[in-house]
mmCIF file of N, CA and C in Angstrom:
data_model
loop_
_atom_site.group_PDB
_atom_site.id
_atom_site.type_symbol
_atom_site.label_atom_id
_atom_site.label_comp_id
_atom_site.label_asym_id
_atom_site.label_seq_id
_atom_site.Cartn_x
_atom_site.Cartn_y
_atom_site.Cartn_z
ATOM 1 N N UNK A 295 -79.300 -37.138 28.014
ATOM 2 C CA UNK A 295 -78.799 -35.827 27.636
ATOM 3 C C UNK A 295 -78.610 -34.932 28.856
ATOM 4 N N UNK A 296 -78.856 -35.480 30.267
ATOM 5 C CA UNK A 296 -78.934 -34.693 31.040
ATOM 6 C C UNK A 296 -77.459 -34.200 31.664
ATOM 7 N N UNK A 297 -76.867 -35.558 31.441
ATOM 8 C CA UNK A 297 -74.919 -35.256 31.497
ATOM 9 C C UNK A 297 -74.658 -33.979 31.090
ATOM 10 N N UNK A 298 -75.047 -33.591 29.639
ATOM 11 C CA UNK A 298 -74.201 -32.486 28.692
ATOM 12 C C UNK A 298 -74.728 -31.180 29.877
ATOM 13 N N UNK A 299 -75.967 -30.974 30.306
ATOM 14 C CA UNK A 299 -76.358 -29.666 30.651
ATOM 15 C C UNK A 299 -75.553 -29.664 32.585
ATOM 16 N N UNK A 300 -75.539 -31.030 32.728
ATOM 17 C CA UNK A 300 -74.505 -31.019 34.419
ATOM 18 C C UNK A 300 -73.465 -30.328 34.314
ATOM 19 N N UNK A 301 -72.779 -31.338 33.360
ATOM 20 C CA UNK A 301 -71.181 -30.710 32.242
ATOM 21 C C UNK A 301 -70.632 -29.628 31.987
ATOM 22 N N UNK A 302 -72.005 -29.191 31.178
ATOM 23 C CA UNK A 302 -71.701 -27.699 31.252
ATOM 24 C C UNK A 302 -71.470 -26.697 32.103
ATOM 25 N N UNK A 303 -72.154 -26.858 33.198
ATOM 26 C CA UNK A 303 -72.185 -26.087 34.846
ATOM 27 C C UNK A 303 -71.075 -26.472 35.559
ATOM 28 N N UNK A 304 -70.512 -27.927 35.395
ATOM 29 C CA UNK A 304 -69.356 -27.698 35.991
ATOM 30 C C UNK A 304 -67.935 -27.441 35.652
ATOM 31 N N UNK A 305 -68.031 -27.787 34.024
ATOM 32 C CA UNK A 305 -66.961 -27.320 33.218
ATOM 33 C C UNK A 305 -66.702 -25.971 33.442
ATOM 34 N N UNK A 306 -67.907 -25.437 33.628
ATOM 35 C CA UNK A 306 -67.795 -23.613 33.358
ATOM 36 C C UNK A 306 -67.702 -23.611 34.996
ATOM 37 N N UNK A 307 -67.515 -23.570 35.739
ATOM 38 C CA UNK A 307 -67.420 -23.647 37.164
ATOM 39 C C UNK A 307 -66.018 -23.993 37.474
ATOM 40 N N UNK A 308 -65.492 -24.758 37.027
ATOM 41 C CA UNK A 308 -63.938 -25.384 36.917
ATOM 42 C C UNK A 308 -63.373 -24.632 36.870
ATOM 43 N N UNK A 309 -63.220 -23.910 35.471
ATOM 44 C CA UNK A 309 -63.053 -22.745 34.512
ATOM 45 C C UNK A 309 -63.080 -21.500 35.005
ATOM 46 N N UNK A 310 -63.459 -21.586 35.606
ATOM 47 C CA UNK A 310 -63.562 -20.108 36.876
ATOM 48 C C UNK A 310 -64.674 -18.977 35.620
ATOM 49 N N UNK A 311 -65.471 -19.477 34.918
ATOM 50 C CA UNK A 311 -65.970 -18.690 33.982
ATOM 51 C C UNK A 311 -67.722 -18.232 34.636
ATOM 52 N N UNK A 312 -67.796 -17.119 34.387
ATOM 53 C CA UNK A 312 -69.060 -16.269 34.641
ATOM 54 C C UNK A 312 -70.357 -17.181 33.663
ATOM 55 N N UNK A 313 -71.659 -16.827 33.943
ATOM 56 C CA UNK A 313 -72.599 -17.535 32.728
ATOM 57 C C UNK A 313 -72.171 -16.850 31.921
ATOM 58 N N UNK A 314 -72.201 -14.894 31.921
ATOM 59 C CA UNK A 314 -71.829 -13.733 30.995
ATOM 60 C C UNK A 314 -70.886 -14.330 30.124
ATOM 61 N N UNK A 315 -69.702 -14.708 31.033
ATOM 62 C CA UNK A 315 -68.777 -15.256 29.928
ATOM 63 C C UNK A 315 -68.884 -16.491 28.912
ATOM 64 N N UNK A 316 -69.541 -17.254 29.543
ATOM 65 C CA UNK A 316 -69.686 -18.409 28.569
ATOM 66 C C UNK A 316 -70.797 -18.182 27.449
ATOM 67 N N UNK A 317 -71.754 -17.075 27.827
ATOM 68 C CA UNK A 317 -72.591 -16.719 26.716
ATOM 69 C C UNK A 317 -71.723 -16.359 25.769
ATOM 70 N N UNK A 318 -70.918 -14.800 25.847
ATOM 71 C CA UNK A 318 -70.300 -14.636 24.892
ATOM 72 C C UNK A 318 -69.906 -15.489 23.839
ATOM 73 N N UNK A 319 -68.304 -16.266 24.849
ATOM 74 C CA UNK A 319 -67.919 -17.429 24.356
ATOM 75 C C UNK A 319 -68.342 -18.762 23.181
ATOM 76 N N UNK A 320 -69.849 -18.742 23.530
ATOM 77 C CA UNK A 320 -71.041 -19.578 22.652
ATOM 78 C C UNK A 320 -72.001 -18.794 22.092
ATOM 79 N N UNK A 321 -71.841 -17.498 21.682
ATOM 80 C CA UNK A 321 -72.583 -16.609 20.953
ATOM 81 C C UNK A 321 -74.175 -16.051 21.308
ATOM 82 N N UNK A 322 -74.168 -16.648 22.774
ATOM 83 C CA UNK A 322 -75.541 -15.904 23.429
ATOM 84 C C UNK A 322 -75.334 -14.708 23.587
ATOM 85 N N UNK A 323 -76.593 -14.032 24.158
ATOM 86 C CA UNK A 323 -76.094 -12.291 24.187
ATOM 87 C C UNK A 323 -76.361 -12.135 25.784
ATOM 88 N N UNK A 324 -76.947 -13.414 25.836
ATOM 89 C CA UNK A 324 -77.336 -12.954 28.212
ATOM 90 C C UNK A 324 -76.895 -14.332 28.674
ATOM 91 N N UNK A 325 -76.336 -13.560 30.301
ATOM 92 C CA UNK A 325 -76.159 -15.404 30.871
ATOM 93 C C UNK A 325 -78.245 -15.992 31.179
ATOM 94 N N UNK A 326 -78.668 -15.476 31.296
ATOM 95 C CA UNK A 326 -80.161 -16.228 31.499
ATOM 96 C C UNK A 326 -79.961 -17.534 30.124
ATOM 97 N N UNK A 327 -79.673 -17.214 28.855
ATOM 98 C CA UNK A 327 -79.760 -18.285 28.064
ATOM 99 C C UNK A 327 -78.712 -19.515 28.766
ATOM 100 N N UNK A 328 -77.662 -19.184 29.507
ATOM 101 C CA UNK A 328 -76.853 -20.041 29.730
ATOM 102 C C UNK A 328 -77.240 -20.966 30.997
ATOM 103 N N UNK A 329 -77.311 -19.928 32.104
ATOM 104 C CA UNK A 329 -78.883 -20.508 33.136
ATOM 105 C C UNK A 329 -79.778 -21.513 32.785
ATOM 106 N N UNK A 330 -80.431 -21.221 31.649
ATOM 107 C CA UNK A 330 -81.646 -21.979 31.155
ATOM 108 C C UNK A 330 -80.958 -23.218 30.926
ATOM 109 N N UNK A 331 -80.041 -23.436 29.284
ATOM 110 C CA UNK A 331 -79.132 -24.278 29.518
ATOM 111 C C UNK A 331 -78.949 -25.613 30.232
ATOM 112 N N UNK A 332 -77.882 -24.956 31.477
ATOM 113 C CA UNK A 332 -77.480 -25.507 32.262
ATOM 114 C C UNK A 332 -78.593 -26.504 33.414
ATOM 115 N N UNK A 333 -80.035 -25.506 33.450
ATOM 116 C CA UNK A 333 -81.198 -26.606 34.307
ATOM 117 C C UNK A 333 -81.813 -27.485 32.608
ATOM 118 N N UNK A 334 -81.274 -27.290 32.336
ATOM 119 C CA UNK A 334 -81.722 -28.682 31.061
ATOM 120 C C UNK A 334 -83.300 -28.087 30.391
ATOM 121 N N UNK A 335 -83.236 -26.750 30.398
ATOM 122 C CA UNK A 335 -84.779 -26.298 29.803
ATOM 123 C C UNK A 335 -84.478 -25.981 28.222
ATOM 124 N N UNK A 336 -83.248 -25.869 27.769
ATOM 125 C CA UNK A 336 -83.103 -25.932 26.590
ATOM 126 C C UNK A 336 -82.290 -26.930 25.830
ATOM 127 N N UNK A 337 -83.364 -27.407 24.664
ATOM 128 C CA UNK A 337 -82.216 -28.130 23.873
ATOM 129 C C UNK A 337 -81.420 -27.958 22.905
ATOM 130 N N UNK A 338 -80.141 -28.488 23.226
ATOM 131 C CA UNK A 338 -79.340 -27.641 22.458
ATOM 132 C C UNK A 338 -78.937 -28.664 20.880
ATOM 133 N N UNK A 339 -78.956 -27.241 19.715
ATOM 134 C CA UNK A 339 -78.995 -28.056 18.263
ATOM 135 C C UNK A 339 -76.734 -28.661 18.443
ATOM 136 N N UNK A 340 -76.798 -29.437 17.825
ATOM 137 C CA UNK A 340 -75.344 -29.897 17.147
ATOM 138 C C UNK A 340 -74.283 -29.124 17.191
ATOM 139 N N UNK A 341 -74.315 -27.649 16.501
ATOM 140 C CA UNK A 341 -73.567 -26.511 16.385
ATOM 141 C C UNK A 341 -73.023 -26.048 17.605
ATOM 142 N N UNK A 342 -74.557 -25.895 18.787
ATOM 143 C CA UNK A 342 -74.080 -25.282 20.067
ATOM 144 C C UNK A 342 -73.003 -26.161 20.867
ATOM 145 N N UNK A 343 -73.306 -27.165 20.604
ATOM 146 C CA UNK A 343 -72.666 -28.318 21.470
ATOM 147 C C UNK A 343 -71.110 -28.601 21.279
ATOM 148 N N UNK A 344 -71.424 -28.419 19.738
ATOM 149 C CA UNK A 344 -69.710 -28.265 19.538
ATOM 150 C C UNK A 344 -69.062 -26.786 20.073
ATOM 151 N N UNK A 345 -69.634 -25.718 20.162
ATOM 152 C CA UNK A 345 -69.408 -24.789 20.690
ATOM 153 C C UNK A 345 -69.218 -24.409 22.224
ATOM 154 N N UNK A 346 -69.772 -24.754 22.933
ATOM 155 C CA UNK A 346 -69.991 -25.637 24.391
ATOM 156 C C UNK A 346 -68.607 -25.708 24.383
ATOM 157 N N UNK A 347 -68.143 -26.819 23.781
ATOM 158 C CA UNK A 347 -67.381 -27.855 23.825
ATOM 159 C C UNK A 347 -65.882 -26.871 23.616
ATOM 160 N N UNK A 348 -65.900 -26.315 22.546
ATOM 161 C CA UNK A 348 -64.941 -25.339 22.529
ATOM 162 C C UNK A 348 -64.624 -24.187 23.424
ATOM 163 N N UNK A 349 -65.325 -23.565 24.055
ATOM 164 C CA UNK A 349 -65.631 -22.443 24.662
ATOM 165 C C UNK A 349 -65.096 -23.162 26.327
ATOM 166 N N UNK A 350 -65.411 -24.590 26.355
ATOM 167 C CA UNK A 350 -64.900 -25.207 27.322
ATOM 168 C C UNK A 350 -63.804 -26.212 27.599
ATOM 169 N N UNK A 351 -62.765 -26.432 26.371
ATOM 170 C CA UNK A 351 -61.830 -27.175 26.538
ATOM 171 C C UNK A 351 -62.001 -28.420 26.624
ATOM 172 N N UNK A 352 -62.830 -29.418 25.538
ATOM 173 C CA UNK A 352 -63.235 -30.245 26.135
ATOM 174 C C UNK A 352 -63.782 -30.871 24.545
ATOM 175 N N UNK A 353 -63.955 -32.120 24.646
ATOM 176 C CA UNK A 353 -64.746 -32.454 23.650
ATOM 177 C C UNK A 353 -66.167 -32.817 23.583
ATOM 178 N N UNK A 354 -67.001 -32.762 21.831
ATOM 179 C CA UNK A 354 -68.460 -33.146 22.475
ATOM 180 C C UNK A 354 -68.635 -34.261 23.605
ATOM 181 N N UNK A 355 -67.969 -35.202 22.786
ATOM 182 C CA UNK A 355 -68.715 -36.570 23.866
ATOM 183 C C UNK A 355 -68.279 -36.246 24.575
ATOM 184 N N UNK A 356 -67.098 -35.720 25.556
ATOM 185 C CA UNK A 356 -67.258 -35.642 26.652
ATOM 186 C C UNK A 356 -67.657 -35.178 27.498
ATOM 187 N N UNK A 357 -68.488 -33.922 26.696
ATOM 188 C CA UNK A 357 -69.541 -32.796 27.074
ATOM 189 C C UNK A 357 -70.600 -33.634 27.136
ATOM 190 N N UNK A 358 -70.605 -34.494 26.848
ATOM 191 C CA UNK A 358 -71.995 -35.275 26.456
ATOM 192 C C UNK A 358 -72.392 -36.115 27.775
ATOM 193 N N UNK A 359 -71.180 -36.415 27.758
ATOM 194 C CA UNK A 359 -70.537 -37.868 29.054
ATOM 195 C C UNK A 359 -70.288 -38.494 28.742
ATOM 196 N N UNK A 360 -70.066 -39.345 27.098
ATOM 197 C CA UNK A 360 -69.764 -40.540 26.782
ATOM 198 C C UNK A 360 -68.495 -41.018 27.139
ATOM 199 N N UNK A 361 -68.169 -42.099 27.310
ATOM 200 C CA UNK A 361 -67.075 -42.513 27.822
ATOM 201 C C UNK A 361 -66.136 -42.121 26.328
ATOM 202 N N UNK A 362 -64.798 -42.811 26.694
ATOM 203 C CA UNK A 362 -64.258 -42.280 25.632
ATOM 204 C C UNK A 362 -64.577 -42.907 24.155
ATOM 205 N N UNK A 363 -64.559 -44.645 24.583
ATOM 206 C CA UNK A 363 -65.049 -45.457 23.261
ATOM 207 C C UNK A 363 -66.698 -45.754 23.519
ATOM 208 N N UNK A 364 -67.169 -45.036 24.637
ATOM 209 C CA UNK A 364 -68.980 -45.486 24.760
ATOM 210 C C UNK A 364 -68.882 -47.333 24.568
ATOM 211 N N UNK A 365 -68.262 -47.939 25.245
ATOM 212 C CA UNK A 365 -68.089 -49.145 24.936
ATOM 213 C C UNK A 365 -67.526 -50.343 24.200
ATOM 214 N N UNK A 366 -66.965 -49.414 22.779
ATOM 215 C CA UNK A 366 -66.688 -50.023 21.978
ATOM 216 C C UNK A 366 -64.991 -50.116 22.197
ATOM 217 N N UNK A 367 -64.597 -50.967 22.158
ATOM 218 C CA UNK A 367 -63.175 -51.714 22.526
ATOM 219 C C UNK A 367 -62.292 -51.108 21.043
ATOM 220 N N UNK A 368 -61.544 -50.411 21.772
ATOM 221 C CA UNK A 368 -60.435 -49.758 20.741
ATOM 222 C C UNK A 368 -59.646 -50.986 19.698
ATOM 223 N N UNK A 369 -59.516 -50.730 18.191
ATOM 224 C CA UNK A 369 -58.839 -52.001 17.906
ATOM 225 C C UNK A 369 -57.070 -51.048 17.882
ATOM 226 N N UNK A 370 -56.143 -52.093 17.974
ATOM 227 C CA UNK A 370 -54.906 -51.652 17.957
ATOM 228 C C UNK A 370 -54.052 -51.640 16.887
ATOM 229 N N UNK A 371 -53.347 -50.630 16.435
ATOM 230 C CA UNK A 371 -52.654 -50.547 15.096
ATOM 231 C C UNK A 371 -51.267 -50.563 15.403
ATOM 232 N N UNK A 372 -50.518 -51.696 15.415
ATOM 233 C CA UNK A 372 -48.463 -51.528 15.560
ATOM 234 C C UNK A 372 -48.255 -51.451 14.001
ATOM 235 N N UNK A 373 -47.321 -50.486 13.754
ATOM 236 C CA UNK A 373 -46.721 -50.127 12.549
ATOM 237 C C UNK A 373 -45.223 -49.796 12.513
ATOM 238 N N UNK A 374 -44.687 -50.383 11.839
ATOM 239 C CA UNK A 374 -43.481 -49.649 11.690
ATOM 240 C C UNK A 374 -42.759 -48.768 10.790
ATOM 241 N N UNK A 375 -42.102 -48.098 10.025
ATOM 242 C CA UNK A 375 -42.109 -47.748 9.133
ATOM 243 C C UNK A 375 -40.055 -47.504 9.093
ATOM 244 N N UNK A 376 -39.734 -47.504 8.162
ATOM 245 C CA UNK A 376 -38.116 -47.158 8.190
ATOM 246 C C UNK A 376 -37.819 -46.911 6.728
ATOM 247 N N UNK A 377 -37.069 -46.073 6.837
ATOM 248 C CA UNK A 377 -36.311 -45.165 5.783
ATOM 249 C C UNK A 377 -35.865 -46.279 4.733
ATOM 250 N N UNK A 378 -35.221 -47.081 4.855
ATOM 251 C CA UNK A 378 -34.719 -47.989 4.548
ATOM 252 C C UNK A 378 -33.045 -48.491 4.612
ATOM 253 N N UNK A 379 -32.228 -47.204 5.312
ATOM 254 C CA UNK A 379 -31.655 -47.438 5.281
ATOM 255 C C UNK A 379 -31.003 -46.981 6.962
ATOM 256 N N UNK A 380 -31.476 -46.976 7.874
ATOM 257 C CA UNK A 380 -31.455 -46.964 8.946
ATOM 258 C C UNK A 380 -30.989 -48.350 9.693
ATOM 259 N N UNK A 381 -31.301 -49.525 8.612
ATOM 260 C CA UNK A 381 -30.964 -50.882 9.198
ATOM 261 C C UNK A 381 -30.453 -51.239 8.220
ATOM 262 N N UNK A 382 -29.778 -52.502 8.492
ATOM 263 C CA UNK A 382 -29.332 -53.130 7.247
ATOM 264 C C UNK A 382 -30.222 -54.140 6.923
ATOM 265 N N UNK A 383 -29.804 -55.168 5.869
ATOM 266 C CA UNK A 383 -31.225 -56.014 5.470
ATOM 267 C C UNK A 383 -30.957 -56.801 6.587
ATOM 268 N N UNK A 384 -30.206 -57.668 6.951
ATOM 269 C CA UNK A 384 -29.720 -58.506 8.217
ATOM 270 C C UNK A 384 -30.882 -58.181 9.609
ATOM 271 N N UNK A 385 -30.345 -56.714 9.880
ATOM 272 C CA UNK A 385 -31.648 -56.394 10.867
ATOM 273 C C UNK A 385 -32.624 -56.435 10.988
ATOM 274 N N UNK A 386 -33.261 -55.819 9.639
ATOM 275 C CA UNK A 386 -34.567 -55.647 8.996
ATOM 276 C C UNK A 386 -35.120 -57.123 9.114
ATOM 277 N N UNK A 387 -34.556 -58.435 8.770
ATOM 278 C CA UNK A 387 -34.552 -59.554 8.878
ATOM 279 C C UNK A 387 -34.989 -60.397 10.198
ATOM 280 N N UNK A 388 -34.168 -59.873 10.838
ATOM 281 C CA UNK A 388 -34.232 -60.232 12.291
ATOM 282 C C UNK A 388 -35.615 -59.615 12.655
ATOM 283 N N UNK A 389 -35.719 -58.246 12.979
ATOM 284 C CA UNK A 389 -37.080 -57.366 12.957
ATOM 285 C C UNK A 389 -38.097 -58.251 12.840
ATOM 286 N N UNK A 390 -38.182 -58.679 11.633
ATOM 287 C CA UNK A 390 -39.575 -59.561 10.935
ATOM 288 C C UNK A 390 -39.706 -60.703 11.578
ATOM 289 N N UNK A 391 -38.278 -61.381 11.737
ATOM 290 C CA UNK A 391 -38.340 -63.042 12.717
ATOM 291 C C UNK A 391 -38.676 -62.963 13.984
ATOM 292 N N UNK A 392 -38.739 -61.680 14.484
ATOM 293 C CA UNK A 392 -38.874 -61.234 15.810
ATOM 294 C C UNK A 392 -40.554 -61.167 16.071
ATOM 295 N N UNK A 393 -40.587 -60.286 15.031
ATOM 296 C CA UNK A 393 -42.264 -59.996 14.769
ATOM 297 C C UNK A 393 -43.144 -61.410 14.645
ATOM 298 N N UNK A 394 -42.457 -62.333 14.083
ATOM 299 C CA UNK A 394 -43.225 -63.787 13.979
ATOM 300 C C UNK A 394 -43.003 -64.564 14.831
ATOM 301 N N UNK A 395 -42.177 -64.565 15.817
ATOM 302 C CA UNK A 395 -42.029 -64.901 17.073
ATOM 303 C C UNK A 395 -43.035 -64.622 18.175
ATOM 304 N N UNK A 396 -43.186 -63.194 17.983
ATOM 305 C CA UNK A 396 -44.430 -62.662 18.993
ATOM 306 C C UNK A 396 -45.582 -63.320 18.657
ATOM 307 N N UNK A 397 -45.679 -63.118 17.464
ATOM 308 C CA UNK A 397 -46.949 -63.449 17.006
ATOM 309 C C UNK A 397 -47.204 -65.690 17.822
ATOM 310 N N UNK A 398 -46.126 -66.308 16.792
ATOM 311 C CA UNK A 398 -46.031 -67.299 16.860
ATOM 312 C C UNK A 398 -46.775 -68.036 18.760
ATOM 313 N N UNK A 399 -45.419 -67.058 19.590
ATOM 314 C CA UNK A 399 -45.794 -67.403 20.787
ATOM 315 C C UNK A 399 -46.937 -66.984 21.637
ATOM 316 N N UNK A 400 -47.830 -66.144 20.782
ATOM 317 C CA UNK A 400 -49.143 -65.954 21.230
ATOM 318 C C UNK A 400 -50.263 -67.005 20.904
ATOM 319 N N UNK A 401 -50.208 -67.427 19.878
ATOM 320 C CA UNK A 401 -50.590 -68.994 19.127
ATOM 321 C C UNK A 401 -50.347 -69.885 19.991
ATOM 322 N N UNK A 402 -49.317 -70.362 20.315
ATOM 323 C CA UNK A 402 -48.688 -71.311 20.915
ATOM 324 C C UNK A 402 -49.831 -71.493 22.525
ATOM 325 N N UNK A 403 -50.075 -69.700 23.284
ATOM 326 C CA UNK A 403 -50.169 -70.191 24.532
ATOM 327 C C UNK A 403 -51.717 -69.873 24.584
ATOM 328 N N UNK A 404 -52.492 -70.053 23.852
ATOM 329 C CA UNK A 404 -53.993 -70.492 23.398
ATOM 330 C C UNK A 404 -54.131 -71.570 23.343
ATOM 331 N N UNK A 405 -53.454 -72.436 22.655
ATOM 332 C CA UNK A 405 -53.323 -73.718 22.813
ATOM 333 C C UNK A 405 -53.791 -74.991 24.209
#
């Protein structure tokens, strides 16, 4: 957890932002709470963090430090979608033989 309170100091440092200001910003009333904060003497609940996070352009996890997938390998979605009449069936046809081609010759070079 010690990322989020670095993060914060340099996000808001980036930012060209005062502690004053980032209190506001996250609903403190003094920069000392933001001070504190930032040397990791306070922990911060869920709410603040998303607030943090807003106040700094940024998202939690990456306020956090997590990478973007924290490890986990993105799966991939190709979709297509068409009006239906943008192609003719002929194309649309081809499209699909094309699509099983890719596929096909990925099979093939596992082999």
């Amino acid at each position: 957890m010690l990322d989020l309170y670095k993060n914060i100091k340099q996000l808001r440092e980036e930012k060209g932002l005062s502690q004053d200001e980032l209190a506001k910003l996250t609903g403190y009333t003094s920069r000392s709470s933001i001070a504190k904060i930032e040397k990791g003497e306070v922990d911060l609940q869920q709410s603040k963090i998303l607030a943090f996070a807003k106040a700094l352009g940024t998202t939690p996890g990456k306020l956090m430090g997590l990478t973007e997938f924290d490890g986990i390998q993105p799966s991939t979605t190709l979709a297509a979608h068409f009006d239906g009449d943008e192609y003719t069936k002929s194309e649309l046809d081809e499209i699909r033989q094309f699509a099983e081609f890719v596929k096909n010759k990925r099979k093939d070079s596992t082999v």
